[in-house]
Coordinates of C-alpha atoms and ligand atoms in Angstrom, one line a residue:
X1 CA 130.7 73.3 117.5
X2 CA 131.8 76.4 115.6
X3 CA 129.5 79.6 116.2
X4 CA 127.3 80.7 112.9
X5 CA 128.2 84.4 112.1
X6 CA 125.0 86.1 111.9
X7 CA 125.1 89.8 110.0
X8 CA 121.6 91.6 109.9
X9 CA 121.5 94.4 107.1
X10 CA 119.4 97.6 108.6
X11 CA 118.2 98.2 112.1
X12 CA 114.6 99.0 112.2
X13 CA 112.5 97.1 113.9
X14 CA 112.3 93.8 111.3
X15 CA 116.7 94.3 111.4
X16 CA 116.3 94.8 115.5
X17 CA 114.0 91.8 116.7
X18 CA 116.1 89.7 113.7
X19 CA 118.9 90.3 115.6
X20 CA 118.3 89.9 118.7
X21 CA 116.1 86.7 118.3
X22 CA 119.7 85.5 116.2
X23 CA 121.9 86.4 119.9
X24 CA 119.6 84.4 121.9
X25 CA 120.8 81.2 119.8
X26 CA 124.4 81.9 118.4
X27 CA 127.0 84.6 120.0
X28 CA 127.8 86.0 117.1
X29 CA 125.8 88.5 115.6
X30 CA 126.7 92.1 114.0
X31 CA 123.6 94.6 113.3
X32 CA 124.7 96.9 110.8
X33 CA 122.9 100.1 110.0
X34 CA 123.9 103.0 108.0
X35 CA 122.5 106.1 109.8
X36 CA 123.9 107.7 113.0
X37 CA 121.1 106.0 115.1
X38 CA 118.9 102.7 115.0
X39 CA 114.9 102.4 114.1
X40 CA 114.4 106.2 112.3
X41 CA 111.0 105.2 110.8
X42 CA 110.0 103.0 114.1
X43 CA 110.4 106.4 115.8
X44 CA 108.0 108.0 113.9
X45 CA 105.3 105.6 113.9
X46 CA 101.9 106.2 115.2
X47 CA 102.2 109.5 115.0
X48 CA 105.4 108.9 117.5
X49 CA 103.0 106.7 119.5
X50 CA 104.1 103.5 118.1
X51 CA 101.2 101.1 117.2
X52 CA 103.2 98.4 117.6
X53 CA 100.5 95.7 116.7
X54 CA 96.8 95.0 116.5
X55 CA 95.2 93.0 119.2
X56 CA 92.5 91.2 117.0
X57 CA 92.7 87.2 116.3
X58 CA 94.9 85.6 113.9
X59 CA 92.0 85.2 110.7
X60 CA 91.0 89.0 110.9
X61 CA 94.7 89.9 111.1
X62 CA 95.6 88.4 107.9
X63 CA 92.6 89.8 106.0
X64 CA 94.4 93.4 106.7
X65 CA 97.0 92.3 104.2
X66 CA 98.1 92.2 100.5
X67 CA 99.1 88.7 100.4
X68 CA 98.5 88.1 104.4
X69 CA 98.7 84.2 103.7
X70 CA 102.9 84.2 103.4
X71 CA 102.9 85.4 106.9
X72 CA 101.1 82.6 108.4
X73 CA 104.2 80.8 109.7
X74 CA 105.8 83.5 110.9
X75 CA 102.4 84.5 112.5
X76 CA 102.3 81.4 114.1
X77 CA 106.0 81.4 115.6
X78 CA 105.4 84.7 116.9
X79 CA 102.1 87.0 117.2
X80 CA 100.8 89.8 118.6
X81 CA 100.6 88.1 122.3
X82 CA 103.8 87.4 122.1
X83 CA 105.2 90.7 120.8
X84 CA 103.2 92.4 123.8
X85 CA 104.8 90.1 126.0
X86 CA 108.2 90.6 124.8
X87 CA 107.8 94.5 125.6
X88 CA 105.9 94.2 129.3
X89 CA 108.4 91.5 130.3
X90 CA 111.0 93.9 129.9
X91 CA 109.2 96.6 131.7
X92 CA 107.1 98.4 129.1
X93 CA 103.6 98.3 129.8
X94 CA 100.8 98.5 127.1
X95 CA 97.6 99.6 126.0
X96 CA 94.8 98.9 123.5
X97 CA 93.2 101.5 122.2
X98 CA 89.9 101.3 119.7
X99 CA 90.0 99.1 116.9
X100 CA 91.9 97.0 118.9
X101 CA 95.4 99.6 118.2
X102 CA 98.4 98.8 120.3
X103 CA 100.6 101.4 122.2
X104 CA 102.7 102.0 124.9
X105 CA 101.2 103.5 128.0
X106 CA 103.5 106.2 127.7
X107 CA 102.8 107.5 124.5
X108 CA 105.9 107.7 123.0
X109 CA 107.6 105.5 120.2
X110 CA 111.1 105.7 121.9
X111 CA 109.8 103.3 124.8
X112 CA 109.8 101.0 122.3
X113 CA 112.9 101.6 120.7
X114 CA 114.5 101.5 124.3
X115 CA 113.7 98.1 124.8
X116 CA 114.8 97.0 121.6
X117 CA 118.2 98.3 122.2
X118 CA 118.5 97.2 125.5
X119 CA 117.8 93.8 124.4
X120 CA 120.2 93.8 121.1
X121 CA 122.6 94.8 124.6
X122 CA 121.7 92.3 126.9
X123 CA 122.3 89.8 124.1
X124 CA 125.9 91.0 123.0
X125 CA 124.8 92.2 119.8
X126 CA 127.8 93.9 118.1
X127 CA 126.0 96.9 116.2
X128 CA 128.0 98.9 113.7
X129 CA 126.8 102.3 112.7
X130 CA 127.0 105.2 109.7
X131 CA 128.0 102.6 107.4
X132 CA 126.3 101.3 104.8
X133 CA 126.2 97.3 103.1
X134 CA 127.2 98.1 99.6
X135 CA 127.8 94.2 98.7
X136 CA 126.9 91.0 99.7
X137 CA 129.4 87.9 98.4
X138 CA 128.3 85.1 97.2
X139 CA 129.8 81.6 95.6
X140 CA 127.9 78.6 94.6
X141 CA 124.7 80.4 95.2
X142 CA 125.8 80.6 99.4
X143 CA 126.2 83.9 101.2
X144 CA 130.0 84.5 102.6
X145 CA 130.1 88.0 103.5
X146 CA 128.8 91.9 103.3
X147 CA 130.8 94.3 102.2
X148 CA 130.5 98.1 104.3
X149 CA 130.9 101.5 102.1
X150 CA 134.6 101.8 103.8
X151 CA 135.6 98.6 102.0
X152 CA 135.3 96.2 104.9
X153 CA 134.3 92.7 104.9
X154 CA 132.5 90.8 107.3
X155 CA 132.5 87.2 106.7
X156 CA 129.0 85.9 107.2
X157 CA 127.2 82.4 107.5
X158 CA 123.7 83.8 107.1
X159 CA 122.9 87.5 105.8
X160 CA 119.1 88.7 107.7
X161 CA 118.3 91.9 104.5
X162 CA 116.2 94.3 106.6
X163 CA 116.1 97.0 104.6
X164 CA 112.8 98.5 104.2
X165 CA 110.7 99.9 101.9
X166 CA 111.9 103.2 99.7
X167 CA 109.0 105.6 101.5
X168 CA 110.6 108.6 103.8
X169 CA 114.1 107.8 102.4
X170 CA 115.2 110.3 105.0
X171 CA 114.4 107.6 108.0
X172 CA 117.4 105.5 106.0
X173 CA 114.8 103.0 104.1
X174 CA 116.3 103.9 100.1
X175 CA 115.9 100.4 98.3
X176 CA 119.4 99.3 98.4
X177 CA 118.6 95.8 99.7
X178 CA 116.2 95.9 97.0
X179 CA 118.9 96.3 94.4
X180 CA 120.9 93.7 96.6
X181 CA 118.3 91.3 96.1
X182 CA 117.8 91.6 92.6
X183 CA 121.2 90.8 91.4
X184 CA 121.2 87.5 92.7
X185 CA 118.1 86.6 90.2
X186 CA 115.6 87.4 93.1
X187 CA 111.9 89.0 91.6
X188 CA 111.2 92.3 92.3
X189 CA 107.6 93.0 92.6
X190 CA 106.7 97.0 91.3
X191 CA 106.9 99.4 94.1
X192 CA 103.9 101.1 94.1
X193 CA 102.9 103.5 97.3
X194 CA 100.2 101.9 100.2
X195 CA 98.8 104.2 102.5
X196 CA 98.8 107.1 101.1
X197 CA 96.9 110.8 100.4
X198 CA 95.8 110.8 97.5
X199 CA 95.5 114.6 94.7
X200 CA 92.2 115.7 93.7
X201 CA 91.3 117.9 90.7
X202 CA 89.1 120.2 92.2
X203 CA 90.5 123.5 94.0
X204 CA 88.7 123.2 97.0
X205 CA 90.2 120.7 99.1
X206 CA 93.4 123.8 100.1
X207 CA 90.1 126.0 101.7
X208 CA 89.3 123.1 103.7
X209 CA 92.5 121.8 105.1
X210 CA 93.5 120.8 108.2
X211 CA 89.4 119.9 108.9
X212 CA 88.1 116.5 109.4
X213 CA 85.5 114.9 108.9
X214 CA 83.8 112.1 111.7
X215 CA 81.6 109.5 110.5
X216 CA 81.4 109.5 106.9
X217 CA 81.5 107.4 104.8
X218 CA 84.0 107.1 101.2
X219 CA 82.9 105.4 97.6
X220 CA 85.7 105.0 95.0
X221 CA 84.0 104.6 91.4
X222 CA 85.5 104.2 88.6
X223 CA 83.5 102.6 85.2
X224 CA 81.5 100.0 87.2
X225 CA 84.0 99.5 89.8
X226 CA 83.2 100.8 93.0
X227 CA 84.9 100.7 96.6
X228 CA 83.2 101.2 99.7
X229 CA 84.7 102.2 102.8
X230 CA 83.7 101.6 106.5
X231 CA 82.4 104.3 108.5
X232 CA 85.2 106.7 109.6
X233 CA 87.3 110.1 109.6
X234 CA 88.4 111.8 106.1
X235 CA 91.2 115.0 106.3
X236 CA 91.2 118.1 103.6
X237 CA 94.8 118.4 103.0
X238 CA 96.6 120.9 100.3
X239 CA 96.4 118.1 97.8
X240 CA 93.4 116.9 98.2
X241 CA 92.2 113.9 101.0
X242 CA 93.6 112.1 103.7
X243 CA 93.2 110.2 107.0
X244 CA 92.3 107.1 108.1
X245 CA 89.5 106.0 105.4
X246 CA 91.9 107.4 102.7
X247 CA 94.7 105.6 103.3
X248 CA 93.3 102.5 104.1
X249 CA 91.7 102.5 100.5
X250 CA 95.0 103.8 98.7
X251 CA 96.4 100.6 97.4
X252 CA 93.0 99.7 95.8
X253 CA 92.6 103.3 94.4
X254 CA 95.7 103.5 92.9
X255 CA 95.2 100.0 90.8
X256 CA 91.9 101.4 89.8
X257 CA 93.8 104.5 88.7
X258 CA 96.4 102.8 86.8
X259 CA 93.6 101.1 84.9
X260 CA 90.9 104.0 84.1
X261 CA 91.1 107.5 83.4
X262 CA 88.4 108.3 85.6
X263 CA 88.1 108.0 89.0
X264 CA 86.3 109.7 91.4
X265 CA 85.0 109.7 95.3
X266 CA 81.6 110.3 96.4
X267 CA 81.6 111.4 99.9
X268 CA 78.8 110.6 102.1
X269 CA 78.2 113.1 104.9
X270 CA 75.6 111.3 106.5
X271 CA 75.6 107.7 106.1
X272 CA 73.2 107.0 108.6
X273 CA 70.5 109.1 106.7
X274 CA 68.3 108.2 103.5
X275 CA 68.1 111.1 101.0
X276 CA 64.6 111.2 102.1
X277 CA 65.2 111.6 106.0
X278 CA 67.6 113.9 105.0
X279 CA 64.6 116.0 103.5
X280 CA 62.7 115.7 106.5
X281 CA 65.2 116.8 108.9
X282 CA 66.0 119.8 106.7
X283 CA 62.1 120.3 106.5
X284 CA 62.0 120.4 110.2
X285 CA 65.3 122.6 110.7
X286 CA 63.5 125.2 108.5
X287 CA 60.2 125.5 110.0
X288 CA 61.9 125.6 113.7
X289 CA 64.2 129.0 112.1
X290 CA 61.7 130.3 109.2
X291 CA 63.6 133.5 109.1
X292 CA 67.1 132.3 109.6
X293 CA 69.9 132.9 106.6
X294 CA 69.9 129.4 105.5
X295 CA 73.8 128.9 105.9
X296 CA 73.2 129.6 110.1
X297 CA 70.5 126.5 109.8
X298 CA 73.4 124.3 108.7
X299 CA 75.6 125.0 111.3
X300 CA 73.3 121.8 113.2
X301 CA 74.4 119.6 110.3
X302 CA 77.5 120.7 108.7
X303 CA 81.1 121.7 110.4
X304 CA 81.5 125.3 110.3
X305 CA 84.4 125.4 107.5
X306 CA 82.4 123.0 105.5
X307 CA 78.9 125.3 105.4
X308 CA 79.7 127.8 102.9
X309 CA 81.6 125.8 100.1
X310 CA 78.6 123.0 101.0
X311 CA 76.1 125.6 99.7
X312 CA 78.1 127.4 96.7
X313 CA 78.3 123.6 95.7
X314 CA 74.4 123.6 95.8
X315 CA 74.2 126.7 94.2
X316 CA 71.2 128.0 95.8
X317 CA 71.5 131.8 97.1
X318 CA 73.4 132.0 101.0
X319 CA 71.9 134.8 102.3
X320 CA 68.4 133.2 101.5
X321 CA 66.0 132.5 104.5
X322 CA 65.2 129.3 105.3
X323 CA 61.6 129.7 104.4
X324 CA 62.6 130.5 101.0
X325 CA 64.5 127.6 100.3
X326 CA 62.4 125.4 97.3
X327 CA 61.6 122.3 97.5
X328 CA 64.0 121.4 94.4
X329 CA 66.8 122.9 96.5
X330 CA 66.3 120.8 99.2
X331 CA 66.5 118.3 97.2
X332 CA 69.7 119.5 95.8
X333 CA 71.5 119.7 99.2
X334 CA 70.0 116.0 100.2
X335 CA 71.7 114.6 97.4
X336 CA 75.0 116.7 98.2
X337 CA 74.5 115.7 101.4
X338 CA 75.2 111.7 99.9
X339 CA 77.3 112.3 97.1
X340 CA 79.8 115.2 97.9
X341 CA 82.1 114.2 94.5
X342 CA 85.7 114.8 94.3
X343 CA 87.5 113.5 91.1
X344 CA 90.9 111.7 92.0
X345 CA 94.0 112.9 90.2
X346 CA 97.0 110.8 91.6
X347 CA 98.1 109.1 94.6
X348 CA 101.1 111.3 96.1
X349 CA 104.3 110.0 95.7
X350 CA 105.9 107.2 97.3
X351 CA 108.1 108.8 99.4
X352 CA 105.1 109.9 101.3
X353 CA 103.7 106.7 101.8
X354 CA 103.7 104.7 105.2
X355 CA 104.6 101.7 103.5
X356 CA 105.6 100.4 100.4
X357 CA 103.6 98.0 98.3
X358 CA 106.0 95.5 96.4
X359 CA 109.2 94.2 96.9
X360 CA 111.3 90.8 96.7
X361 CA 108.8 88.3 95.1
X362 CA 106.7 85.9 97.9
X363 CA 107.7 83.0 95.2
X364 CA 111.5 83.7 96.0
X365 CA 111.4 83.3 99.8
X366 CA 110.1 80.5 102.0
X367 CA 107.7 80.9 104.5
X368 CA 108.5 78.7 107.0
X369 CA 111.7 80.1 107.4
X370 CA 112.5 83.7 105.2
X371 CA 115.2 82.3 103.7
X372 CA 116.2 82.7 100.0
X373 CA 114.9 80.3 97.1
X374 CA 117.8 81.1 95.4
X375 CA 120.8 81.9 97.6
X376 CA 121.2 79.8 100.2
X377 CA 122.0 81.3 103.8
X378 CA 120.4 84.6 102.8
X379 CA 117.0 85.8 104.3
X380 CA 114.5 88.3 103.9
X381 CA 112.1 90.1 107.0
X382 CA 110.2 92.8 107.1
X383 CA 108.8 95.7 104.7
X384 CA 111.7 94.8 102.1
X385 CA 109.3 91.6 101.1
X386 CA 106.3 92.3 99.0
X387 CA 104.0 92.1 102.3
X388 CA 102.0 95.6 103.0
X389 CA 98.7 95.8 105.1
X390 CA 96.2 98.9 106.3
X391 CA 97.0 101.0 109.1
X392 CA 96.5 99.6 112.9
X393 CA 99.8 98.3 113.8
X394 CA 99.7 95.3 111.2
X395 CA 102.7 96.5 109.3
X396 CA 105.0 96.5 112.7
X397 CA 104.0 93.0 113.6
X398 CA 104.8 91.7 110.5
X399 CA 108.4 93.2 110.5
X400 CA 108.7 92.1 113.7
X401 CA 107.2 88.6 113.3
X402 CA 109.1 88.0 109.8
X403 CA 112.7 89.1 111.8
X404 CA 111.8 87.1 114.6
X405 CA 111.4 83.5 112.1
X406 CA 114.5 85.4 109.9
X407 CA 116.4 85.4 112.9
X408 CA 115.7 82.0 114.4
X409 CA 116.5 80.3 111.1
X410 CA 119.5 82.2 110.2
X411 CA 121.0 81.6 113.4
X412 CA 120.4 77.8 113.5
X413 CA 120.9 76.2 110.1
Ligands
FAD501 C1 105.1 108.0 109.2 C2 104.9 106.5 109.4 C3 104.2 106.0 110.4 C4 104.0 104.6 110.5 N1 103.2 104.2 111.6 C5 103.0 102.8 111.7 C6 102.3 102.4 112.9 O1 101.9 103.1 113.8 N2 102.1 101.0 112.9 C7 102.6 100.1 112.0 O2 102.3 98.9 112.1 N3 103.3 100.6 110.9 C8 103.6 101.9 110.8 N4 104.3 102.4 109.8 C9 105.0 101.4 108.9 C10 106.3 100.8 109.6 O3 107.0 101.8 110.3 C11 107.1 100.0 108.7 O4 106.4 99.0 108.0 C12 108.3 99.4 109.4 O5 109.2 100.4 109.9 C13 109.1 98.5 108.5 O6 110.2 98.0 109.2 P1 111.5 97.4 108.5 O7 112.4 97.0 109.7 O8 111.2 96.4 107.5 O9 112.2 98.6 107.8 P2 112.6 100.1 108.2 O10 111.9 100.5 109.4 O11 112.4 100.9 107.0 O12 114.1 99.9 108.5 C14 115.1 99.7 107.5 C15 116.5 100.1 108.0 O13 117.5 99.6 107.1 C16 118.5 100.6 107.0 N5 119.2 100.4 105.8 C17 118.8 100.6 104.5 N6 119.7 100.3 103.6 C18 120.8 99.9 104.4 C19 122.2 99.5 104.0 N7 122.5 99.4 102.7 N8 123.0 99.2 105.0 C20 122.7 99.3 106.3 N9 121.4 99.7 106.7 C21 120.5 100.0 105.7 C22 117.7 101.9 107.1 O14 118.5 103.0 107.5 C23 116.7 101.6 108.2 O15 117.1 101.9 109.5 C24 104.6 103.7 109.6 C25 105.4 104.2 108.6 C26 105.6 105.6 108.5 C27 106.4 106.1 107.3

């Protein structure tokens, strides 16, 4: 039986597990990425950790995703069991960290990318570097070959576009496959940024940054529309906000700011605490330290950095002793204390983002096997497809997962 050619377009970690799940069925398959070196983005991942998946159960995965239902298939032909046993089979052992997070015991993203390459060895993979797929060929709606930027062609039974997304272009992830895709009729859902900081009017967020905030909690409002977020950590950046609550809420906030003028986050510095609790303990602080500058009675409730801008916001006099303080003013900093308001500007660009929202349309690729609706022998995995999810390892999985179905298929059809 004649071999099936297999050429995968872009070696991060969808391109990667694509190809190497291709080489374990045919024996002939040609990775071809257009930077010096493979995986760029995988390597910065994590924080260069590399939360490589989510240990939670299939249902609760899903619900971490903009359209998690496409993935179900791939989900089911390869999940996060088996992506951690892929990695300690080959040596690499793991660990789960809170919120069910997935790493590497050592810490360090390049494990991963180790045993990727390794594998895409073991398994004969021929890899071509620094140059680009300018074309793919096509006649009678079936893929024939790619075309690299010297003017080279590859003939091809099946063409696995890995591209990316087009957020830190410098890691090699532009949109060309994007492009690609589109000529040949394929939709192109808007690019929009997910996870993401987002700019705030007000000037105070550059005094603050670099501090973080534990255990608050975040409301989006905009009109009547609010978002609430869990309980969790919030960064000051230049810009405005950040961290973990922030980004996870991105997406929604930027589809409430492309519909309304005004937006606006209330922060909640004590979510465990009524307004009215909130009174009492301040009572209690300031009858413990009667003469005490009010700002030092804080310090118990407040970060450091926070305390001064907390009460200029309040606008009740610093140096005043805590005896002095009214009972209106108390008042005032319980409510600050709920609803510290910071009014939403923009989301920062998409080239910032750790993943891109959009990308080739759900209703152009099946399922069941990433293959093209509309050319045939052409497939689709990873963050190239209009999948995105929050933060905690579900984005990898699901490039990994969509290469791994990309991969069988393309290699057995
Ligand atoms: C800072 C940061 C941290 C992140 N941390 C995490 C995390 O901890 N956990 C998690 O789940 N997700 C994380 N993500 C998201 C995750 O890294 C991506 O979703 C994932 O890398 C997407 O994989 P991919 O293979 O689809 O695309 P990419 O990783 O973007 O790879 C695409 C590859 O295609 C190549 N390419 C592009 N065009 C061409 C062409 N024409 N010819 C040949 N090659 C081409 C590119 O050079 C690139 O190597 C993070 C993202 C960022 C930016």
């Amino acid at each position: 039986m004649r071999k099936i050619t297999v050429v995968v377009v872009g070696a991060g970690p969808a391109g990667m597990m694509a190809a190497i799940r291709a080489a374990q069925i045919s024996s002939d398959v040609i990775l071809i990425e257009k930077k010096p070196s493979l995986g760029n983005k995988l390597l910065l991942s994590g924080k260069g950790r590399c939360n490589l998946t989510n240990a939670c159960e299939l249902d609760l995965f899903l619900e971490r995703f903009n359209n998690g239902q496409f993935l179900r298939d791939a989900f089911n032909k390869f999940f996060n069991r088996d992506l951690m046993d892929f990695f300690e089979n080959r040596g690499l052992r793991l660990k789960v960290e809170r919120q069910e997070r997935v790493f590497p015991v050592t810490d360090n993203s390049s494990s991963i990318l180790e045993v990727l390459k390794a594998e895409l060895q073991k398994n004969k993979v021929r890899v071509i570097t620094r140059n680009p797929v300018k074309e793919i060929l096509v006649k009678d709606k079936l893929v024939k070959a790619v075309i690299l930027s010297d003017q080279v062609s590859i003939s091809a039974d099946s063409v696995i576009l890995t591209t990316g997304g087009v957020s830190y272009g410098f890691t090699g992830s532009s949109g060309e496959g994007l492009a690609m895709a589109k000529l040949f009729g394929h939709r192109i859902v808007d690019l929009k940024p997910g996870l993401v900081g987002l700019e705030v009017k007000q000037e105070y967020p550059k005094d603050l940054e670099g501090l973080t905030l534990k255990n608050i909690r975040l409301k989006f409002r905009s009109g009547k529309k609010e978002i609430v977020s869990e309980v969790g950590e919030l960064l000051f950046t230049g810009f405005g906000i950040s961290g973990p609550l922030v980004l996870s809420l991105s997406g929604k906030v930027a589809d409430l700011l492309s519909a309304a003028d005004e937006v606006y986050a209330e922060i909640d510095l004590k979510p465990g605490l009524t307004p009215e609790k909130l009174e009492s303990r301040l009572i209690r602080e300031f009858k413990i330290y009667p003469r005490k500058n009010l700002k030092n009675t804080l310090k118990e409730l407040l970060p450091l950095k926070l305390i001064a801008l907390f009460i200029k916001l309040t606008g009740i006099n610093a140096e005043k002793k805590a005896n002095q303080v009214t009972q209106s003013e108390r008042q005032r900093m319980a409510h600050l204390f709920k609803n510290l308001r910071l009014d939403i500007k923009s989301t920062r660009p998409i080239e910032e983002a750790m993943v891109t929202r959009g990308g080739v349309s759900l209703k152009d690729i099946n399922p069941k096997t990433m293959e093209s609706r509309l050319i045939r022998g052409l497939y689709f995995a990873g963050e190239i497809i209009d999948i995105d999810a929050d933060t905690g390892g579900f984005n990898l999985q699901a490039a990994f997962s969509t290469g791994y179905l990309a991969g069988e298929n393309a290699a057995s059809s």
